[in-house]
Coordinates of C-alpha atoms in Angstrom, one line a residue:
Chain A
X401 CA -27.0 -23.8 -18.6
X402 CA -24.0 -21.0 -17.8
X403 CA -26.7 -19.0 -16.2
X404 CA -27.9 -21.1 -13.9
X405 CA -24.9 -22.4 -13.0
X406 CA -23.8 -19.0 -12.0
X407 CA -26.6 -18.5 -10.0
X408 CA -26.3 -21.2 -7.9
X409 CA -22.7 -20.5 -7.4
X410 CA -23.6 -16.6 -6.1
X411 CA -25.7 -18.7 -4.1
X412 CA -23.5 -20.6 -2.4
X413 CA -20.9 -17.8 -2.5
X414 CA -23.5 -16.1 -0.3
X415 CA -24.0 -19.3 2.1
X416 CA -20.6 -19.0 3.0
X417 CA -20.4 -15.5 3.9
X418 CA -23.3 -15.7 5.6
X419 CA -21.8 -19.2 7.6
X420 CA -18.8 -17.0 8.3
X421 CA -20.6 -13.9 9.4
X422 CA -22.1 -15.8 11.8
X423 CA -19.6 -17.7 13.6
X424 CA -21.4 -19.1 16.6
X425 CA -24.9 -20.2 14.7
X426 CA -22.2 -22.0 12.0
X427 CA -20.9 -23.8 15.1
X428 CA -24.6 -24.8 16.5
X429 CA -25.7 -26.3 13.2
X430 CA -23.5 -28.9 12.6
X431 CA -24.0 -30.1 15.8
X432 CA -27.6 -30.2 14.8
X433 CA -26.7 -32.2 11.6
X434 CA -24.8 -34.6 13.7
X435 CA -28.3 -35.7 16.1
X436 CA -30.0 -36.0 12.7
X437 CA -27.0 -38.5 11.2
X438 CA -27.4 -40.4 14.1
X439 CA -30.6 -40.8 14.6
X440 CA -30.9 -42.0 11.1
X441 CA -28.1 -44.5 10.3
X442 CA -29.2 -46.1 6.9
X443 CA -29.1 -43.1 5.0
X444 CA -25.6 -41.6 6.0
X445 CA -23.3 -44.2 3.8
X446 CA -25.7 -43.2 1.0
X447 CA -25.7 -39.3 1.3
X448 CA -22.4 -38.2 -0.3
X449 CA -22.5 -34.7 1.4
X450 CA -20.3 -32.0 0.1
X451 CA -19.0 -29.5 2.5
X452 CA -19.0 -25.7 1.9
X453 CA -15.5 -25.1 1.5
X454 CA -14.7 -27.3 -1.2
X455 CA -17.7 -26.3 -3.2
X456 CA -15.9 -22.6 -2.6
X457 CA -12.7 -23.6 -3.6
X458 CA -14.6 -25.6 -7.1
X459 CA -16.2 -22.4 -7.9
X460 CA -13.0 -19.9 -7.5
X461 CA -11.2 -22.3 -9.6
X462 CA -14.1 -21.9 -12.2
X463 CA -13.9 -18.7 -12.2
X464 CA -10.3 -18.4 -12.9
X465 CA -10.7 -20.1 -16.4
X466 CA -10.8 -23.8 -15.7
X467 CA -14.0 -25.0 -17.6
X468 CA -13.3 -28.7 -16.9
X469 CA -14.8 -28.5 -13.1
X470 CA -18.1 -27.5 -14.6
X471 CA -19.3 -30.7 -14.6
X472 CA -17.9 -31.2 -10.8
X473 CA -19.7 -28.5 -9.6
X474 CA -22.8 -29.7 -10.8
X475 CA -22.4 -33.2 -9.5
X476 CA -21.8 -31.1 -6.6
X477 CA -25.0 -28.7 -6.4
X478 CA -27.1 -31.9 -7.1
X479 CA -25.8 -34.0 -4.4
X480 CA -26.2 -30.3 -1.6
X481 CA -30.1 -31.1 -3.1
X482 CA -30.2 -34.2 -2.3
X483 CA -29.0 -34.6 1.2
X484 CA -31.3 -31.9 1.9
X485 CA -28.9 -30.3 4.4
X486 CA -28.9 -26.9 2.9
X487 CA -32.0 -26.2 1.9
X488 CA -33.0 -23.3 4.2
X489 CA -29.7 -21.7 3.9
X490 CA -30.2 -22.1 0.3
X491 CA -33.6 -20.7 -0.4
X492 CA -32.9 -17.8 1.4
X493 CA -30.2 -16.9 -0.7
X494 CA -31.5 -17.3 -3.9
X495 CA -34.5 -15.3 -2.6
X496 CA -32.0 -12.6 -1.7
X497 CA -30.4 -13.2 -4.7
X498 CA -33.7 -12.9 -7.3
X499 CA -33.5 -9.0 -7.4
X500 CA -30.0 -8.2 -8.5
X501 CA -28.8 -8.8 -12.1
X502 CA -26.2 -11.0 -13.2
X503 CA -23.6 -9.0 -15.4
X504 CA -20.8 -11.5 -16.5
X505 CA -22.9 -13.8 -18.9
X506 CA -21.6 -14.2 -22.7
X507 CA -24.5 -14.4 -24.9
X508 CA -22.1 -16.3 -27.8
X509 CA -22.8 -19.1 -26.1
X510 CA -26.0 -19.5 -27.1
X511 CA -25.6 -18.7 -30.3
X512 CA -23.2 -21.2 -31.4
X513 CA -26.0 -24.3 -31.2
X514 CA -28.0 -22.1 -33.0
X515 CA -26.3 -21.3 -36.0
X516 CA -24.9 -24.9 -36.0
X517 CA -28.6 -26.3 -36.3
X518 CA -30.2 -23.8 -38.4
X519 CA -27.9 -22.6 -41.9
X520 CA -28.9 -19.9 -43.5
X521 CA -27.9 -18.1 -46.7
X522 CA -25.2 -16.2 -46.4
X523 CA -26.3 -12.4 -45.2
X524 CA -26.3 -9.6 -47.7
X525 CA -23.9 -6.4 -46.3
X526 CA -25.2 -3.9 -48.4
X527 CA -29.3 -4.3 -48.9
X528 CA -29.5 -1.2 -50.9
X529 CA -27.4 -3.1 -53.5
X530 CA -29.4 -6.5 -54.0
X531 CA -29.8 -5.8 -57.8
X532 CA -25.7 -6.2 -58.4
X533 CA -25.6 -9.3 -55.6
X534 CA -28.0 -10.7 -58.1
X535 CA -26.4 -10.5 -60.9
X536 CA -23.2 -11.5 -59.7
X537 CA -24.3 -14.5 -58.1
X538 CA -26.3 -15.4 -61.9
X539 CA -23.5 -15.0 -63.0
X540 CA -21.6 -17.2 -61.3
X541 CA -24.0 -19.9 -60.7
X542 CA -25.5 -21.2 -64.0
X543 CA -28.9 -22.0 -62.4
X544 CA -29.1 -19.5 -60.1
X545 CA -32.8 -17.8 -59.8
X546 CA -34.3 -20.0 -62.3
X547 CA -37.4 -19.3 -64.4
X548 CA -39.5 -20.8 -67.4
X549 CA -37.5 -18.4 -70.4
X550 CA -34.2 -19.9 -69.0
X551 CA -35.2 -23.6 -68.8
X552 CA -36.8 -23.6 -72.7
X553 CA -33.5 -22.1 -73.3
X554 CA -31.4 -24.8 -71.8
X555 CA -34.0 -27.4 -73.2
X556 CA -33.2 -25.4 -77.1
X557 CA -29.7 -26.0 -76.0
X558 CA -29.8 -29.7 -75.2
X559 CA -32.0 -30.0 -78.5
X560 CA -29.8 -28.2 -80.7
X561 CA -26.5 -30.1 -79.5
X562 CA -28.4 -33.8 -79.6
X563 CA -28.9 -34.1 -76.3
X564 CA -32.3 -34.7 -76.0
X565 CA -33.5 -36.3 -79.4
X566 CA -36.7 -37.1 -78.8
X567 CA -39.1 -34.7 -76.5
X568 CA -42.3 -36.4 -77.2
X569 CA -40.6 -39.8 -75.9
X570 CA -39.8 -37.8 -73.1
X571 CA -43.3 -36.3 -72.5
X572 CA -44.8 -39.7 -73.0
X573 CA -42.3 -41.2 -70.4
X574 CA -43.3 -38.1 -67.7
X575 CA -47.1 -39.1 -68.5
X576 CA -46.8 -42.5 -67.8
X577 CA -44.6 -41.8 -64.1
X578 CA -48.0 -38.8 -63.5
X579 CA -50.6 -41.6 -64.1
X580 CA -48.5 -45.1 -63.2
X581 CA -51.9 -46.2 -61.9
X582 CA -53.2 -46.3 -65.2
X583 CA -50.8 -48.2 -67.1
X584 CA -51.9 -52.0 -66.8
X585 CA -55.0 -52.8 -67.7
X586 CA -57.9 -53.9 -65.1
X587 CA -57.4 -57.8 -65.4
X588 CA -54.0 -58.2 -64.9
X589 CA -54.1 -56.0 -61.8
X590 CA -56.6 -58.4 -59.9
X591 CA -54.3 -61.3 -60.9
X592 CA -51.4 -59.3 -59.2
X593 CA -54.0 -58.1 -56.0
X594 CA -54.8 -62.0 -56.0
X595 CA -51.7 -63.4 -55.9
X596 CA -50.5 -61.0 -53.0
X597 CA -53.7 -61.8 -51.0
X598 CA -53.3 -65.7 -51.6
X599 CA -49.1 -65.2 -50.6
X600 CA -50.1 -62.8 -47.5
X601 CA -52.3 -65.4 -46.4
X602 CA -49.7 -68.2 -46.5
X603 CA -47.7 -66.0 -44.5
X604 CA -50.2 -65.1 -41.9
X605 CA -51.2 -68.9 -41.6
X606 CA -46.8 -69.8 -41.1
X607 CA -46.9 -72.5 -44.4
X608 CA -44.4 -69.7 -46.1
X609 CA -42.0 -67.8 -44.7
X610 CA -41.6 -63.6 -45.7
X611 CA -38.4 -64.4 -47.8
X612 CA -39.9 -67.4 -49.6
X613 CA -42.7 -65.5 -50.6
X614 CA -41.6 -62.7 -51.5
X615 CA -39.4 -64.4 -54.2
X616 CA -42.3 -66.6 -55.3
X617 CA -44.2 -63.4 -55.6
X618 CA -41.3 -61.4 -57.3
X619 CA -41.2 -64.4 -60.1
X620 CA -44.6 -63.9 -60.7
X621 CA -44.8 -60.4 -61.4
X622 CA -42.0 -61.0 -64.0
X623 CA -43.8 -63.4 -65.8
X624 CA -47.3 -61.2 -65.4
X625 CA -44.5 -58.1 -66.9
X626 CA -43.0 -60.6 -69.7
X627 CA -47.0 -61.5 -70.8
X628 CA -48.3 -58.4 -70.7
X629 CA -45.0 -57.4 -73.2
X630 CA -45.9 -59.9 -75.6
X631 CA -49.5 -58.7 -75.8
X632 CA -48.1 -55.5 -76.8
X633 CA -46.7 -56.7 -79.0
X634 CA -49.0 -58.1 -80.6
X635 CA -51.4 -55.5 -80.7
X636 CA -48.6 -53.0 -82.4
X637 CA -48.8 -55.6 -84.8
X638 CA -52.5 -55.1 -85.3
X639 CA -52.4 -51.8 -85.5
X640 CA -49.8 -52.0 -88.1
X641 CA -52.5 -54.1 -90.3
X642 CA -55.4 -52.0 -89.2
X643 CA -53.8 -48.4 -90.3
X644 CA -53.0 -50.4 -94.1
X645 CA -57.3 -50.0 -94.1
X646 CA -58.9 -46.7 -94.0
X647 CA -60.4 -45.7 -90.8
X648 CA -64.1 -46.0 -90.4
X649 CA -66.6 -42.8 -90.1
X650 CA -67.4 -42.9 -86.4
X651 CA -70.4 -41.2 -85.5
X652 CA -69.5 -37.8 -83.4
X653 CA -71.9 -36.3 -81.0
X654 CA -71.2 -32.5 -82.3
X655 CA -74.1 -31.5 -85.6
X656 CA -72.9 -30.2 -88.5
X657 CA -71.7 -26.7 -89.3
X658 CA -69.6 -24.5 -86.6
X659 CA -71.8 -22.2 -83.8
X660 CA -74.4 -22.9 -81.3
X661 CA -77.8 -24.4 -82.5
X662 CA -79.3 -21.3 -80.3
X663 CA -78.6 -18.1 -80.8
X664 CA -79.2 -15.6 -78.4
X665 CA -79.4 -12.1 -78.5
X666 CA -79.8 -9.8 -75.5
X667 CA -79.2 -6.4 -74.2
X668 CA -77.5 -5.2 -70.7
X669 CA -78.0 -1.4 -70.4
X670 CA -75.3 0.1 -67.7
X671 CA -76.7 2.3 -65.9
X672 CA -76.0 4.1 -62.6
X673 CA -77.0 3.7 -59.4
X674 CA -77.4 0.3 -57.9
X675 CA -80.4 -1.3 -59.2
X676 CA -79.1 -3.5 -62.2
X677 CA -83.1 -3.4 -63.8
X678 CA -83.8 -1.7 -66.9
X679 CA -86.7 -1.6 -69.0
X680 CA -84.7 -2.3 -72.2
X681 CA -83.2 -5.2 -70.9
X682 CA -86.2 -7.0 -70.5
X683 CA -86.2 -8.2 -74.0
X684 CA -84.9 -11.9 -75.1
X685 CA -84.3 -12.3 -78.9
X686 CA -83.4 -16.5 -80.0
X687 CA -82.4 -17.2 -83.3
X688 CA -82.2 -21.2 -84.4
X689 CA -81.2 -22.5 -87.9
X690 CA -84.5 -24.7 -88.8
X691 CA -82.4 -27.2 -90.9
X692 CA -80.5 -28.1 -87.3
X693 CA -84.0 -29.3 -86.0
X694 CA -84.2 -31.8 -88.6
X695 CA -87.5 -31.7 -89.5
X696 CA -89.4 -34.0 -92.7
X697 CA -91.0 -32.3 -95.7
X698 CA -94.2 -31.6 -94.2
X699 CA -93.2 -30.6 -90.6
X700 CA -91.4 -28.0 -92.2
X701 CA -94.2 -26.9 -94.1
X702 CA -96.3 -26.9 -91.1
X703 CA -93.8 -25.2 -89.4
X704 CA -93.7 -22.5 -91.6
X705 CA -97.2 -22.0 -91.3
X706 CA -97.5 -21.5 -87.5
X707 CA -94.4 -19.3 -87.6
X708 CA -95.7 -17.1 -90.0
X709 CA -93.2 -14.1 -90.6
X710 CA -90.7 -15.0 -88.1
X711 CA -89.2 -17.2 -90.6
X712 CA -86.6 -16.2 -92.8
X713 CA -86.1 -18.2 -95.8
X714 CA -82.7 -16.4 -97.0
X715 CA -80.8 -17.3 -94.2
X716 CA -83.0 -20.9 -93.0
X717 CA -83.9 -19.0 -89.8
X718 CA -86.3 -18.7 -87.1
X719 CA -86.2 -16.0 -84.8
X720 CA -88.8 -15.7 -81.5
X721 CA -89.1 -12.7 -79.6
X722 CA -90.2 -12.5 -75.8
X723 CA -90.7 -9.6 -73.7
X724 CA -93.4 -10.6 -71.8
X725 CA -92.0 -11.0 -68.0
X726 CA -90.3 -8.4 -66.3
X727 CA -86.6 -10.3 -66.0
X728 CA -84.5 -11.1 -68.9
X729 CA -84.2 -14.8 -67.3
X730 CA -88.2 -15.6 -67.3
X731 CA -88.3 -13.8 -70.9
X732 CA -85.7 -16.7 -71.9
X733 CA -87.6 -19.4 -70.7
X734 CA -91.0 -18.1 -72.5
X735 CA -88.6 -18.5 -75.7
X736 CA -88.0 -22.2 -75.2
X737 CA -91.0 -23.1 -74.1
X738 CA -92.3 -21.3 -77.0
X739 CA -89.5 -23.1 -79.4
X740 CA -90.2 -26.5 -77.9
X741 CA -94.5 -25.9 -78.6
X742 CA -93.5 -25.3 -82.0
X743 CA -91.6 -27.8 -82.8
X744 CA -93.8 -30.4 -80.7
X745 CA -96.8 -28.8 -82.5
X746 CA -94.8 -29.4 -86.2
X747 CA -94.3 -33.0 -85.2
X748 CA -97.8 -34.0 -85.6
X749 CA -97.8 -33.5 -89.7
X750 CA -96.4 -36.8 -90.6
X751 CA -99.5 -38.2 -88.7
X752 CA -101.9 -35.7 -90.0
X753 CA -100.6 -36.5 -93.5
X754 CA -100.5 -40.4 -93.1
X755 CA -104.1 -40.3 -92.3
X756 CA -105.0 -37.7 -95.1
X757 CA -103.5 -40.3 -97.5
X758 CA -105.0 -43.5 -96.0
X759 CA -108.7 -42.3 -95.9
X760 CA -107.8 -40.9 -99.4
X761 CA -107.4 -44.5 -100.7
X762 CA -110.2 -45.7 -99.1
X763 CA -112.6 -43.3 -100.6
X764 CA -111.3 -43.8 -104.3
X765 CA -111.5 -47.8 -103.3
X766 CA -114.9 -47.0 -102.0
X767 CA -116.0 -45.5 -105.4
X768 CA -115.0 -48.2 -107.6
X769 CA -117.7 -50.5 -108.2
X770 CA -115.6 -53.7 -109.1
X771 CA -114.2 -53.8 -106.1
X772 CA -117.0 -53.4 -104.0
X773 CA -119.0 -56.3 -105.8
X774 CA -115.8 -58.6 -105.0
X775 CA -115.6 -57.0 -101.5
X776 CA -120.0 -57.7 -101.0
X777 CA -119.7 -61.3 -102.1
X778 CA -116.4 -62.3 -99.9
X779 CA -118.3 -60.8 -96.9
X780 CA -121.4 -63.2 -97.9
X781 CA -119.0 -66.1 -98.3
X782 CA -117.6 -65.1 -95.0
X783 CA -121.0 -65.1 -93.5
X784 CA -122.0 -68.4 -95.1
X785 CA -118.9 -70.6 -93.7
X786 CA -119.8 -69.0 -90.2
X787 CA -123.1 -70.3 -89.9
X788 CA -121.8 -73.8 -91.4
X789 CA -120.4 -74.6 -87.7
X790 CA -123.0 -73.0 -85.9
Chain B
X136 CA -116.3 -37.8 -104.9
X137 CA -116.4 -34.2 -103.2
X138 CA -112.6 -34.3 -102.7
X139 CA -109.7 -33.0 -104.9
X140 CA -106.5 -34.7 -105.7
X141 CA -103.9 -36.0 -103.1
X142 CA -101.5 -33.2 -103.3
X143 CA -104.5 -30.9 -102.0
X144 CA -105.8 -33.2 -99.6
X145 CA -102.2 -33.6 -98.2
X146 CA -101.9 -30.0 -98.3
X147 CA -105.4 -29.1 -95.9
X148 CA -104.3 -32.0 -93.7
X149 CA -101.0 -30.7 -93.0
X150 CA -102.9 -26.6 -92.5
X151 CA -105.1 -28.4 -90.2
X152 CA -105.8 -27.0 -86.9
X153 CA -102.4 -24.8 -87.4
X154 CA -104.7 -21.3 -86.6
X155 CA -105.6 -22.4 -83.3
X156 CA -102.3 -23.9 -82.6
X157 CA -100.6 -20.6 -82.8
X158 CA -103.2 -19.2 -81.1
X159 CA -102.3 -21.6 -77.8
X160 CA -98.5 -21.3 -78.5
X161 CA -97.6 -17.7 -79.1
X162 CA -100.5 -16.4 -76.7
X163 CA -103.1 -14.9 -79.1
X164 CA -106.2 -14.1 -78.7
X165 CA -108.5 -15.6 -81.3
X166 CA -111.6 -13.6 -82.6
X167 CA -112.8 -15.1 -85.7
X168 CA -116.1 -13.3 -86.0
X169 CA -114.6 -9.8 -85.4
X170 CA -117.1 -9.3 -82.8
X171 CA -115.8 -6.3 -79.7
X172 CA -113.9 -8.2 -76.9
X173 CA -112.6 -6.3 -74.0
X174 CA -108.9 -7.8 -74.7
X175 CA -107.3 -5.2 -75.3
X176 CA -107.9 -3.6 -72.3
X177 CA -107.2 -6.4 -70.2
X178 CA -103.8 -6.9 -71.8
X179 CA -102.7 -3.6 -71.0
X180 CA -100.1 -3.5 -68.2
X181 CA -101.8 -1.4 -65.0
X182 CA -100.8 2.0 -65.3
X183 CA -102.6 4.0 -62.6
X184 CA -99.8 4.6 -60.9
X185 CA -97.4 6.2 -63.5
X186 CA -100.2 8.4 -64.1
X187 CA -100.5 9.3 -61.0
X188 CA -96.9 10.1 -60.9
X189 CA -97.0 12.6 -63.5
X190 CA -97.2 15.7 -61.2
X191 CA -94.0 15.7 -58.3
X192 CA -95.3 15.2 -54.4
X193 CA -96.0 18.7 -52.9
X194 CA -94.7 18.2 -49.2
X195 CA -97.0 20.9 -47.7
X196 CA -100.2 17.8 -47.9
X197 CA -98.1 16.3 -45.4
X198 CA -98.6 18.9 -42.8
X199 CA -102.1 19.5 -41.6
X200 CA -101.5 22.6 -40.4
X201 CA -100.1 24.0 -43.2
X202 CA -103.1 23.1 -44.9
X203 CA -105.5 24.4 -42.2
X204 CA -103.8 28.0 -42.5
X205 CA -104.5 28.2 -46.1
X206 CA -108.1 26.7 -45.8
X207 CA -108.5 29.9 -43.3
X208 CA -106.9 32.1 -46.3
X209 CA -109.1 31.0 -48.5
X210 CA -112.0 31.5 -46.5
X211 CA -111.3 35.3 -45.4
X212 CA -110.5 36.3 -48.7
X213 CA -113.8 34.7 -49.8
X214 CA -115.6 36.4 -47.3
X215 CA -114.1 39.8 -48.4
X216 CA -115.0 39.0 -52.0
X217 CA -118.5 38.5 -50.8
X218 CA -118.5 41.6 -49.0
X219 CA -117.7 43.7 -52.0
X220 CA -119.9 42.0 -54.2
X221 CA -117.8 39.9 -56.2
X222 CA -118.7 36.1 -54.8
X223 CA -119.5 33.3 -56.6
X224 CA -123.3 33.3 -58.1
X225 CA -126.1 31.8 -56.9
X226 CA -127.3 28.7 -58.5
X227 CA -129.3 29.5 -61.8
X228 CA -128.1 33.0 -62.4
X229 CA -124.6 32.4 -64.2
X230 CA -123.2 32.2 -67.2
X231 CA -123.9 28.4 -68.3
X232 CA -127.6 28.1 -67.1
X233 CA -128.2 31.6 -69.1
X234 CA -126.8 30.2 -72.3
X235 CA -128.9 27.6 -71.6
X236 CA -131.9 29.6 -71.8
X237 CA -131.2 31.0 -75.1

């Protein structure tokens, strides 16, 4: 702002030397100025023009120290732009003007908004020293520079003197703000969307007015609030009878003992250079316990005959070996494929068995002669009462 | 009439079929009348080429000319071995076909 004021006032310094300078072209142009008034009437009451010397004698005053006739001045300037009198005198001075410097400008000035609008911390004098600035200040602020050691300490603190009683209320409370979403159940959320929608529309359609319904809708959710207590309740209640019985076994997803069900074993072989391939890496060991495939009787014993020596009866295990690809990945994939065959293959016992046993009976049924007499004669009875209706 | 007792029956029903079914699972190769089967050769991995690796790669069969100097060597020194009596023998007169004779 300063700036350009001063600028415009070197200009108009300038006019006025340059007016004075030249006495007798001074003299021609207001005469000039006069033709233009008259030949445009209208306009003259309007245009306020302000003449050369007083916009001198504003600036010296300025200059002096008077900051009040700032805003004069510029009232001033802008009515000299808008009469449009001076505007070749006027460019020509600020194009004289453009080259040389201004010295007297106070760069405070601009500082002061700037340090009003933006507060900073205050600054450090000595930089080299920030370790005891740090410490001072911790030591006068309490929670200055905070971090997770000091707040378990103040949380020990509030523990130890009673303050905070109960920390798992407290956890349970900052759970419930994390997820309020979850809180209410399903149902009594669509009441609550329902009843807004139905209100909103009354609105919309003018039958309510916003206040009306807005208390209407506040009672409700007091009396959705008061329900949904009571139901609480209620079910503490429940649960108060139902911990007086033993739990029941649920059934869990996880089998029995600790570990994987497959084992595997393989080797990575660090070597140098780029290429991460190495012949003794190829090879793909898996280990399963066969008590975790829960086989019958005879699928076991099956199993143990196709398996041969690969089972190990010490330790219930089966162990398959693949190095048959080149990559450890496709060597690991033969293994299942190989442990899913098996076990597929294992499978088909109970059937084998069941049919072993069935044809058994009916050869020792087929060998008894009392039998097959009774068996001849109701086939001949049978026979008999068939051609009857034919 | 021909058959044993249930435990044995069970037991050959549940061994049934399990030699060709680890033949199919585990990849074998059944020969059950021991006869000679190429097999074994056609499981072996193709090793010409790590063979053929055995000795290092002599740069000087890249350059013909190399090779057509040393041709020329061999062929002068030859011909001086020739001259002096000392060439390689006619067919018939060397040490193998005389053994031979014997």
């Amino acid at each position: 702002m300063r700036r350009t004021l001063v600028r415009n006032g070197s200009l108009y310094t300038r006019n006025l030397l340059h007016h004075s300078a030249l006495a007798l072209a001074a003299s021609s142009r207001p005469q000039f100025r006069l033709f233009s008034s008259n030949e445009n009437p209208p306009p003259v009451p309007q245009i306020d023009d302000v003449n050369n010397k007083e916009l001198k004698a504003q600036i010296e005053t300025y200059f002096k120290g008077d900051e009040k006739v700032l805003p004069s001045i510029m009232e001033a300037i802008l009515k000299r732009k808008l009469s449009g009198n001076h505007e070749d005198t006027d460019d020509e001075l600020m194009e004289e003007l453009r080259m040389r410097p201004l010295d007297d400008v106070d760069d405070r000035d601009f500082e002061s908004d700037f340090e009003s609008i933006h507060d900073t911390d205050e600054e450090i004098d000595d930089l080299y020293n920030a370790r005891d600035v740090v410490m001072k200040r911790m030591v006068k602020d309490e929670y200055f520079n905070m971090d997770d050691k000091k707040w378990d300490d103040i949380v020990e603190d509030g523990i130890k003197h009673g303050l905070l009683r109960d920390t798992k209320e407290c956890e349970e409370i900052l759970e419930d703000m994390l997820s309020w979403d979850k809180l209410l159940p399903d149902d009594i959320k669509q009441k609550v969307e329902v009843k807004f929608n139905e209100l909103g529309d009354m609105c919309e359609r003018g039958e309510l007015e916003p206040e009306e319904a807005y208390e209407q809708f506040k009672k409700f959710e007091d009396e959705i609030v008061a329900k949904y207590l009571d139901k609480m309740e209620k079910e503490e209640a429940s649960q108060f009878d139902d911990t007086v019985v033993p739990d029941k076994k649920k059934d869990l997803d996880d089998p029995p003992g600790e570990g994987p069900i497959l084992r595997w074993q393989t080797r990575v072989v660090f070597a140098p250079g780029g290429d991460a391939w190495h012949p003794k890496n190829r090879k793909v060991k898996l280990s399963v316990t066969v008590k975790e495939l829960g086989l019958s009787k005879y699928q076991f014993r099956r199993l143990r005959e196709l398996v041969g020596k690969r089972y190990h009866p010490g330790r219930d295990e089966l162990t398959i070996t693949s190095e048959r690809f080149e990559h450890r990945e496709e060597n690991r994939k033969d293994c299942l494929r190989t442990l899913l065959s098996l076990i597929e293959e294992a499978g088909k016992a109970n059937k084998l068995v069941d049919d072993a046993r069935s044809s058994y009976v009916k050869e020792r049924l087929h060998t008894n002669p009392a039998f097959m007499e009774r068996l001849h004669a109701k086939s001949m009875r049978l026979r008999e009462s068939n051609q009857v209706p034919a | 009439m021909a058959s044993g007792s249930l435990k044995n029956m069970l037991s050959e029903a549940i061994n049934k079929g399990v030699v060709e079914s680890r033949a199919r699972i585990f990849g074998h190769q059944l020969n059950p009348t021991g006869q000679q089967t190429p097999h074994k050769l056609l499981r072996m991995k193709l090793f010409g080429e790590k063979v053929a690796q055995w000795y290092p790669h002599d740069i000087k069969k890249d350059d013909p000319l190399v090779m057509a100097r040393q041709e020329q060597e061999r062929l002068s020194k030859l011909e001086m071995l020739k001259r002096r009596g000392k060439g390689p023998p006619k067919k018939g007169q060397g040490r193998r076909a005389a053994k031979r004779n014997k």
